[in-house]
Amino acid sequence: MRHTADVVIVGGGAAGLSLAHWITRTETDRTETDRAGLDVVVVEAPEGPLRPAERTWCFWDDGPGEYEPAVTAEWDRLRITGPDGGAIEAAPAPLRYRMLRSIPFERLVHGRLAAHPRARLLRAVVQEVRGGADGAEVRCVDAAGGRLTLHGRYVFDSRPPGRLPPARTTLLQHFRGWFVHTARPRFDPGTAQLMDFRVPQPDHGLAFGYVLPLAPDRALVEYTEFSRRPLPVPAYEAALRHYAGRVLGLGAYTVQGAEQGVIPMTDARFPRRRGPAHFLVGAAGGATRPATGYTFAAIQRQSRAVAAALAAGEPPGAALVPPPHGRRALAMDAVLLRALDTGRIDGPRFFTGLFARAPAERVLRFLDGGSTPGEELGIGLRCPVGPMLRTAAELPFLRRRTPAPHPAHDEENR
């Protein structure tokens, strides 16, 4: 079978569904004097082993957003705890830290797409995307085993790459989290523990606890590492038992669910185009912020820009999918990644110092790529200047190398 659409989106995760949402919303907002809208098809895997487990996506914003009905929780206070137990608490108003769970998000966007007259969701496994006349072809196998080909004027591919591009530095942010229910109230529902360094540090990289309270007796408790290799599941479980029991002192608790993921943190250059009409979006197109692993907010910026370009009738070109992060941000992230990887800076001391010496709202905007050059200079001067300058001086002389294959990662979990 063969079908034709204006836009074919490969992948129904955060990147694919966000792009579909913004394209269809932009089309809906258009006046009757505008040109006809676009046919949009989202291809996502059928139910089964190829569909990922439920995931958690976190981001910060300053007001009600597009996915408000799917927001699970939010916090207007953040806490960073150093290795010595000293805590830094901040209220980064007007920003709030927010949590989305993937299943409510998918239901929300699926419902909006079902209500749109020119949008369609297709359950199929994509085998390949290849260039075609006046667009690109997406070759799929549906849930019944039938083969079909979708021809799109524009194809946006959100599937994570099987192998990362060459880079000077590649670390992995890998984690495992428990959804815990405690026998007694143990959590402050208004405060998110963004980084808690009261955990044993690995020989290479850094580690921290992460706590998102959902109620006085319920929370997502995670153990996270920035290092070169993931851990086996028993090692994460041991780290979580130590953190929940000895560090947090939760007392009696039950684990009601678990999640695990791996997010590449790399200064690799991600291509945003594979053919005249085949574009890469989301983590596949470099939306993950190298120094933090956060992706969701950059996906929204990128999706809005693509939707606006399509609505304006932009022809296919590299500018159709803009860079998700600016050059200054990527340059600073490259220096930080290299400094962490070489051990020139102490990770726990660096991050606690960053929040201690600068307003939290400014730090969060910096981490999200929304700070001004002056603000970035001010933050830079609060970093360990000597190690950072030494690292910046050596970066131009380092070769980019293709990293070893990494496990399938949850590129949008932060």
Short mmCIF file of C-alpha atoms in Angstrom, two decimals:
data_model
loop_
_atom_site.label_atom_id
_atom_site.label_comp_id
_atom_site.label_asym_id
_atom_site.label_seq_id
_atom_site.Cartn_x
_atom_site.Cartn_y
_atom_site.Cartn_z
CA MET A 1 0.00 0.00 0.00
CA ARG A 2 1.10 3.56 -0.64
CA HIS A 3 -0.10 6.75 1.05
CA THR A 4 0.83 10.39 0.55
CA ALA A 5 0.95 13.18 3.14
CA ASP A 6 2.47 16.62 3.43
CA VAL A 7 4.27 15.76 6.68
CA VAL A 8 5.30 12.33 7.96
CA ILE A 9 6.67 12.19 11.51
CA VAL A 10 8.60 9.07 12.46
CA GLY A 11 8.34 8.25 16.16
CA GLY A 12 5.63 9.00 18.72
CA GLY A 13 7.74 10.03 21.71
CA ALA A 14 8.15 13.51 23.12
CA ALA A 15 9.81 14.89 19.97
CA GLY A 16 7.47 13.36 17.40
CA LEU A 17 4.23 14.13 19.24
CA SER A 18 5.37 17.64 20.19
CA LEU A 19 6.11 18.41 16.55
CA ALA A 20 2.73 17.00 15.47
CA HIS A 21 1.02 19.09 18.15
CA TRP A 22 2.69 22.34 17.13
CA ILE A 23 2.12 21.79 13.40
CA THR A 24 -1.58 20.99 13.83
CA ARG A 25 -2.06 23.78 16.37
CA THR A 26 -0.40 26.30 14.06
CA GLU A 27 -2.63 25.15 11.23
CA THR A 28 -5.73 25.40 13.43
CA ASP A 29 -4.82 28.95 14.45
CA ARG A 30 -4.57 30.10 10.86
CA THR A 31 -7.32 32.33 9.43
CA GLU A 32 -9.56 31.34 6.53
CA THR A 33 -7.56 33.59 4.21
CA ASP A 34 -4.46 31.43 4.62
CA ARG A 35 -3.56 28.61 2.31
CA ALA A 36 -4.88 25.08 2.92
CA GLY A 37 -3.53 23.18 5.90
CA LEU A 38 -1.11 20.27 5.94
CA ASP A 39 -1.84 16.55 6.11
CA VAL A 40 0.16 15.14 9.05
CA VAL A 41 0.83 11.44 9.73
CA VAL A 42 2.61 10.26 12.88
CA VAL A 43 4.09 6.77 12.67
CA GLU A 44 4.67 5.09 16.02
CA ALA A 45 5.35 1.49 17.01
CA PRO A 46 2.38 -0.82 17.74
CA GLU A 47 1.80 -2.18 21.23
CA GLY A 48 4.53 -4.65 22.07
CA PRO A 49 8.24 -4.85 22.82
CA LEU A 50 9.19 -1.94 20.54
CA ARG A 51 7.15 0.55 22.57
CA PRO A 52 9.13 2.06 25.46
CA ALA A 53 8.07 1.82 29.07
CA GLU A 54 6.43 4.85 30.67
CA ARG A 55 8.93 7.67 31.11
CA THR A 56 9.21 10.89 33.10
CA TRP A 57 10.03 14.21 31.44
CA CYS A 58 10.94 17.27 33.49
CA PHE A 59 11.46 20.90 32.51
CA TRP A 60 10.99 24.40 33.89
CA ASP A 61 8.70 27.14 32.63
CA ASP A 62 7.10 30.34 33.81
CA GLY A 63 3.40 29.71 33.31
CA PRO A 64 0.67 27.36 32.10
CA GLY A 65 1.88 25.51 29.02
CA GLU A 66 0.57 23.56 26.07
CA TYR A 67 0.33 20.27 27.96
CA GLU A 68 -1.22 21.55 31.19
CA PRO A 69 -3.82 18.74 31.51
CA ALA A 70 -1.01 16.15 31.48
CA VAL A 71 1.27 17.80 34.08
CA THR A 72 1.74 15.35 36.96
CA ALA A 73 3.37 17.68 39.50
CA GLU A 74 5.28 20.95 39.84
CA TRP A 75 7.59 22.59 42.38
CA ASP A 76 8.38 26.24 42.99
CA ARG A 77 11.38 25.53 45.25
CA LEU A 78 14.60 23.64 44.50
CA ARG A 79 17.24 22.17 46.77
CA ILE A 80 20.88 21.34 46.03
CA THR A 81 22.68 19.40 48.77
CA GLY A 82 26.47 19.17 48.92
CA PRO A 83 28.53 16.16 50.02
CA ASP A 84 28.81 17.63 53.53
CA GLY A 85 25.03 17.92 53.88
CA GLY A 86 24.92 21.69 53.44
CA ALA A 87 21.78 22.56 51.48
CA ILE A 88 21.08 25.43 49.10
CA GLU A 89 17.39 26.18 48.71
CA ALA A 90 16.05 28.53 46.09
CA ALA A 91 12.72 29.74 44.74
CA PRO A 92 13.50 30.52 41.07
CA ALA A 93 10.33 32.53 40.46
CA PRO A 94 8.79 32.96 37.99
CA LEU A 95 10.13 29.57 36.91
CA ARG A 96 8.72 26.30 38.21
CA TYR A 97 10.05 22.78 37.84
CA ARG A 98 7.44 20.55 36.22
CA MET A 99 6.90 16.83 35.60
CA LEU A 100 5.15 15.11 32.71
CA ARG A 101 4.61 11.36 32.53
CA SER A 102 4.69 9.96 29.02
CA ILE A 103 1.35 8.09 29.09
CA PRO A 104 -0.82 11.10 30.05
CA PHE A 105 1.15 13.21 27.55
CA GLU A 106 0.55 10.68 24.77
CA ARG A 107 -3.16 10.45 25.56
CA LEU A 108 -3.48 14.22 25.49
CA VAL A 109 -1.72 14.68 22.15
CA HIS A 110 -3.36 11.61 20.59
CA GLY A 111 -6.75 13.09 21.49
CA ARG A 112 -5.87 16.41 19.91
CA LEU A 113 -4.62 14.72 16.75
CA ALA A 114 -7.81 12.58 16.56
CA ALA A 115 -9.88 15.77 16.67
CA HIS A 116 -7.90 17.40 13.86
CA PRO A 117 -9.36 16.79 10.37
CA ARG A 118 -6.00 16.39 8.63
CA ALA A 119 -3.95 14.50 11.23
CA ARG A 120 -3.60 10.75 11.55
CA LEU A 121 -1.81 8.31 13.85
CA LEU A 122 -0.43 5.16 12.23
CA ARG A 123 0.79 2.18 14.26
CA ALA A 124 3.65 0.60 12.29
CA VAL A 125 7.36 -0.21 12.47
CA VAL A 126 9.53 1.97 10.24
CA GLN A 127 12.14 -0.04 8.36
CA GLU A 128 13.80 2.71 6.35
CA VAL A 129 13.50 6.27 5.12
CA ARG A 130 14.81 7.00 1.65
CA GLY A 131 14.74 9.93 -0.71
CA GLY A 132 12.03 10.09 -3.33
CA ALA A 133 10.70 12.41 -5.98
CA ASP A 134 9.56 15.67 -4.39
CA GLY A 135 10.00 14.37 -0.84
CA ALA A 136 10.97 11.20 0.98
CA GLU A 137 9.55 7.71 1.42
CA VAL A 138 8.97 5.97 4.75
CA ARG A 139 8.73 2.19 4.39
CA CYS A 140 6.86 0.46 7.20
CA VAL A 141 5.34 -2.80 8.38
CA ASP A 142 2.01 -2.45 10.18
CA ALA A 143 0.77 -4.45 13.19
CA ALA A 144 -0.77 -7.11 10.91
CA GLY A 145 2.48 -7.60 8.99
CA GLY A 146 1.38 -5.64 5.94
CA ARG A 147 3.94 -3.52 4.10
CA LEU A 148 3.16 0.08 3.27
CA THR A 149 5.00 3.12 1.99
CA LEU A 150 4.31 6.68 3.06
CA HIS A 151 5.42 9.47 0.78
CA GLY A 152 5.89 12.80 2.53
CA ARG A 153 6.86 16.18 1.20
CA TYR A 154 8.65 16.52 4.54
CA VAL A 155 9.75 13.62 6.75
CA PHE A 156 10.80 14.38 10.34
CA ASP A 157 12.60 11.51 12.04
CA SER A 158 12.78 11.44 15.85
CA ARG A 159 14.27 7.96 16.31
CA PRO A 160 17.39 8.06 18.50
CA PRO A 161 20.59 7.25 16.60
CA GLY A 162 21.99 3.77 17.05
CA ARG A 163 25.47 5.22 17.17
CA LEU A 164 26.52 8.69 18.32
CA PRO A 165 28.47 11.02 16.01
CA PRO A 166 32.21 11.57 16.62
CA ALA A 167 32.96 13.72 19.66
CA ARG A 168 35.83 14.96 21.77
CA THR A 169 33.98 14.09 24.98
CA THR A 170 31.10 11.71 25.58
CA LEU A 171 29.66 10.99 29.00
CA LEU A 172 26.45 9.16 29.81
CA GLN A 173 23.83 10.36 32.24
CA HIS A 174 22.45 7.05 33.47
CA PHE A 175 19.96 6.54 36.25
CA ARG A 176 17.40 4.33 37.91
CA GLY A 177 14.47 5.62 39.93
CA TRP A 178 11.88 4.23 42.30
CA PHE A 179 8.37 5.52 42.86
CA VAL A 180 8.18 5.03 46.61
CA HIS A 181 5.32 5.13 49.12
CA THR A 182 6.49 5.67 52.69
CA ALA A 183 4.71 4.49 55.83
CA ARG A 184 4.89 8.02 57.29
CA PRO A 185 5.10 11.50 55.69
CA ARG A 186 8.73 12.07 54.69
CA PHE A 187 8.64 14.57 51.83
CA ASP A 188 8.00 18.27 51.30
CA PRO A 189 5.69 18.35 48.25
CA GLY A 190 6.71 21.94 47.43
CA THR A 191 10.45 21.31 47.06
CA ALA A 192 12.28 19.27 44.41
CA GLN A 193 15.69 17.88 45.36
CA LEU A 194 17.52 18.60 42.12
CA MET A 195 20.93 17.25 43.16
CA ASP A 196 21.92 15.53 46.39
CA PHE A 197 25.62 14.70 46.49
CA ARG A 198 25.47 12.76 49.77
CA VAL A 199 26.08 9.52 47.90
CA PRO A 200 29.39 7.72 47.26
CA GLN A 201 31.12 9.26 44.27
CA PRO A 202 32.43 7.07 41.42
CA ASP A 203 36.13 7.00 40.56
CA HIS A 204 35.31 8.80 37.31
CA GLY A 205 32.49 11.36 36.92
CA LEU A 206 29.92 12.25 39.56
CA ALA A 207 26.81 10.84 41.21
CA PHE A 208 23.80 12.34 42.98
CA GLY A 209 20.35 11.61 44.32
CA TYR A 210 17.24 13.19 42.83
CA VAL A 211 13.89 13.43 44.65
CA LEU A 212 10.61 14.67 43.17
CA PRO A 213 7.90 14.58 45.88
CA LEU A 214 4.39 13.79 44.66
CA ALA A 215 2.77 13.86 48.12
CA PRO A 216 4.00 13.88 51.73
CA ASP A 217 4.33 10.08 51.55
CA ARG A 218 5.08 9.55 47.84
CA ALA A 219 8.01 10.53 45.61
CA LEU A 220 10.19 9.62 42.67
CA VAL A 221 13.62 8.85 44.16
CA GLU A 222 16.48 8.41 41.67
CA TYR A 223 20.16 7.60 41.69
CA THR A 224 22.01 9.28 38.80
CA GLU A 225 25.59 9.14 37.51
CA PHE A 226 27.48 11.15 34.92
CA SER A 227 30.15 8.70 33.77
CA ARG A 228 31.33 6.73 30.76
CA ARG A 229 29.41 3.49 31.27
CA PRO A 230 26.03 2.48 32.71
CA LEU A 231 25.78 0.19 35.73
CA PRO A 232 24.14 -3.23 36.01
CA VAL A 233 20.67 -3.13 37.56
CA PRO A 234 21.80 -4.65 40.91
CA ALA A 235 24.29 -1.79 41.33
CA TYR A 236 21.56 0.82 40.84
CA GLU A 237 19.32 -1.05 43.26
CA ALA A 238 22.05 -1.11 45.91
CA ALA A 239 22.69 2.61 45.43
CA LEU A 240 18.98 3.36 45.75
CA ARG A 241 18.62 1.30 48.91
CA HIS A 242 21.55 3.20 50.42
CA TYR A 243 20.19 6.58 49.37
CA ALA A 244 16.59 5.93 50.45
CA GLY A 245 17.51 4.25 53.71
CA ARG A 246 20.72 5.79 55.04
CA VAL A 247 20.76 9.21 53.40
CA LEU A 248 17.08 10.13 53.25
CA GLY A 249 16.07 8.02 56.25
CA LEU A 250 12.72 7.11 54.74
CA GLY A 251 12.05 4.29 57.19
CA ALA A 252 9.52 1.74 55.97
CA TYR A 253 8.55 2.17 52.33
CA THR A 254 7.28 0.22 49.35
CA VAL A 255 8.50 0.54 45.75
CA GLN A 256 5.46 0.96 43.50
CA GLY A 257 7.30 1.31 40.22
CA ALA A 258 10.72 1.85 38.66
CA GLU A 259 12.22 3.59 35.66
CA GLN A 260 15.66 3.55 34.14
CA GLY A 261 17.39 5.43 31.35
CA VAL A 262 20.60 6.49 29.64
CA ILE A 263 21.07 9.97 28.14
CA PRO A 264 24.22 10.81 26.12
CA MET A 265 26.02 14.00 27.15
CA THR A 266 28.32 14.80 24.26
CA ASP A 267 29.89 17.63 22.28
CA ALA A 268 29.22 15.73 19.05
CA ARG A 269 27.81 17.64 16.10
CA PHE A 270 24.38 16.20 15.33
CA PRO A 271 23.19 16.51 11.73
CA ARG A 272 19.65 17.84 11.32
CA ARG A 273 19.19 16.60 7.76
CA ARG A 274 19.78 13.27 6.03
CA GLY A 275 18.32 14.08 2.64
CA PRO A 276 16.58 16.86 0.73
CA ALA A 277 13.31 16.20 2.58
CA HIS A 278 14.46 13.96 5.49
CA PHE A 279 15.06 15.89 8.73
CA LEU A 280 16.13 14.83 12.22
CA VAL A 281 14.38 16.27 15.28
CA GLY A 282 14.55 15.86 19.05
CA ALA A 283 17.58 14.11 20.50
CA ALA A 284 18.36 12.73 17.04
CA GLY A 285 18.81 16.33 15.89
CA GLY A 286 20.87 17.45 18.89
CA ALA A 287 18.10 18.70 21.22
CA THR A 288 19.68 17.20 24.35
CA ARG A 289 21.63 19.86 26.25
CA PRO A 290 25.16 18.39 26.50
CA ALA A 291 25.97 19.54 30.03
CA THR A 292 22.68 18.59 31.69
CA GLY A 293 20.83 15.99 29.62
CA TYR A 294 17.66 18.11 29.56
CA THR A 295 15.80 17.81 26.27
CA PHE A 296 12.06 18.52 26.58
CA ALA A 297 12.21 22.34 26.55
CA ALA A 298 14.53 22.38 23.52
CA ILE A 299 12.13 20.03 21.72
CA GLN A 300 9.34 22.58 22.21
CA ARG A 301 11.45 25.44 20.84
CA GLN A 302 12.51 23.38 17.85
CA SER A 303 8.96 22.15 17.17
CA ARG A 304 7.47 25.64 17.29
CA ALA A 305 10.10 26.88 14.84
CA VAL A 306 9.47 24.03 12.40
CA ALA A 307 5.70 24.56 12.59
CA ALA A 308 6.11 28.29 11.91
CA ALA A 309 8.39 27.62 8.93
CA LEU A 310 5.95 25.13 7.43
CA ALA A 311 3.04 27.50 7.94
CA ALA A 312 5.00 30.20 6.14
CA GLY A 313 5.58 27.87 3.20
CA GLU A 314 9.33 27.56 3.66
CA PRO A 315 10.91 25.21 1.08
CA PRO A 316 12.89 22.22 2.41
CA GLY A 317 16.31 23.29 3.57
CA ALA A 318 18.71 23.07 6.47
CA ALA A 319 17.06 26.09 8.12
CA LEU A 320 13.70 24.29 8.32
CA VAL A 321 14.93 22.56 11.50
CA PRO A 322 16.93 25.18 13.43
CA PRO A 323 19.75 24.33 15.87
CA PRO A 324 18.13 23.57 19.24
CA HIS A 325 21.00 25.22 21.15
CA GLY A 326 23.11 28.29 20.40
CA ARG A 327 26.81 28.18 19.60
CA ARG A 328 27.83 29.89 22.85
CA ALA A 329 25.90 27.37 24.92
CA LEU A 330 27.41 24.42 23.06
CA ALA A 331 30.92 25.85 23.38
CA MET A 332 30.55 26.31 27.13
CA ASP A 333 29.07 22.82 27.49
CA ALA A 334 32.00 21.32 25.59
CA VAL A 335 34.41 22.90 28.06
CA LEU A 336 32.41 21.71 31.08
CA LEU A 337 32.10 18.14 29.77
CA ARG A 338 35.84 17.92 29.12
CA ALA A 339 36.66 19.40 32.53
CA LEU A 340 34.39 16.86 34.25
CA ASP A 341 35.74 13.98 32.19
CA THR A 342 39.37 14.81 32.95
CA GLY A 343 38.69 15.40 36.64
CA ARG A 344 40.00 18.97 36.48
CA ILE A 345 36.93 20.16 38.29
CA ASP A 346 35.13 18.49 41.15
CA GLY A 347 31.57 17.88 39.92
CA PRO A 348 29.70 18.10 43.26
CA ARG A 349 31.62 21.22 44.26
CA PHE A 350 31.07 22.81 40.85
CA PHE A 351 27.28 22.37 40.77
CA THR A 352 26.69 23.31 44.40
CA GLY A 353 28.93 26.37 43.93
CA LEU A 354 27.07 27.40 40.80
CA PHE A 355 23.74 27.57 42.62
CA ALA A 356 25.31 29.10 45.73
CA ARG A 357 26.91 32.02 43.88
CA ALA A 358 24.25 32.93 41.30
CA PRO A 359 20.46 33.45 41.44
CA ALA A 360 18.67 30.17 40.74
CA GLU A 361 16.41 31.68 38.09
CA ARG A 362 19.48 32.91 36.18
CA VAL A 363 21.23 29.53 36.48
CA LEU A 364 18.16 27.68 35.20
CA ARG A 365 17.78 30.01 32.22
CA PHE A 366 21.48 29.52 31.50
CA LEU A 367 21.07 25.73 31.61
CA ASP A 368 18.08 26.06 29.28
CA GLY A 369 19.91 28.28 26.78
CA GLY A 370 17.86 31.41 27.49
CA SER A 371 20.49 33.60 29.17
CA THR A 372 22.08 36.74 27.75
CA PRO A 373 25.83 37.05 26.96
CA GLY A 374 26.27 39.27 30.02
CA GLU A 375 24.59 36.73 32.29
CA GLU A 376 26.70 33.95 30.81
CA LEU A 377 29.87 35.93 31.46
CA GLY A 378 28.80 36.47 35.07
CA ILE A 379 28.16 32.76 35.54
CA GLY A 380 31.44 31.89 33.84
CA LEU A 381 33.39 34.10 36.24
CA ARG A 382 31.86 32.14 39.12
CA CYS A 383 33.31 28.89 37.76
CA PRO A 384 36.84 27.57 38.44
CA VAL A 385 38.53 29.89 35.97
CA GLY A 386 41.95 28.20 35.76
CA PRO A 387 40.78 24.65 34.97
CA MET A 388 38.16 25.94 32.57
CA LEU A 389 40.62 28.12 30.64
CA ARG A 390 43.09 25.25 30.41
CA THR A 391 40.35 22.98 29.09
CA ALA A 392 39.11 25.57 26.59
CA ALA A 393 42.67 26.01 25.27
CA GLU A 394 43.12 22.31 24.54
CA LEU A 395 39.74 21.59 22.93
CA PRO A 396 40.66 22.81 19.41
CA PHE A 397 43.53 20.30 19.30
CA LEU A 398 41.54 17.23 20.34
CA ARG A 399 40.38 14.72 17.75
CA ARG A 400 36.72 13.82 17.50
CA ARG A 401 36.31 10.07 17.90
CA THR A 402 33.31 7.83 17.35
CA PRO A 403 32.25 6.56 20.80
CA ALA A 404 31.53 2.91 21.48
CA PRO A 405 27.90 1.84 20.94
CA HIS A 406 25.73 2.70 23.91
CA PRO A 407 22.53 1.07 25.17
CA ALA A 408 19.17 2.32 23.90
CA HIS A 409 18.63 5.57 25.73
CA ASP A 410 15.69 7.60 26.95
CA GLU A 411 16.75 10.77 25.25
CA GLU A 412 13.91 12.87 26.63
CA ASN A 413 13.83 11.87 30.27
CA ARG A 414 15.03 15.22 31.61
#
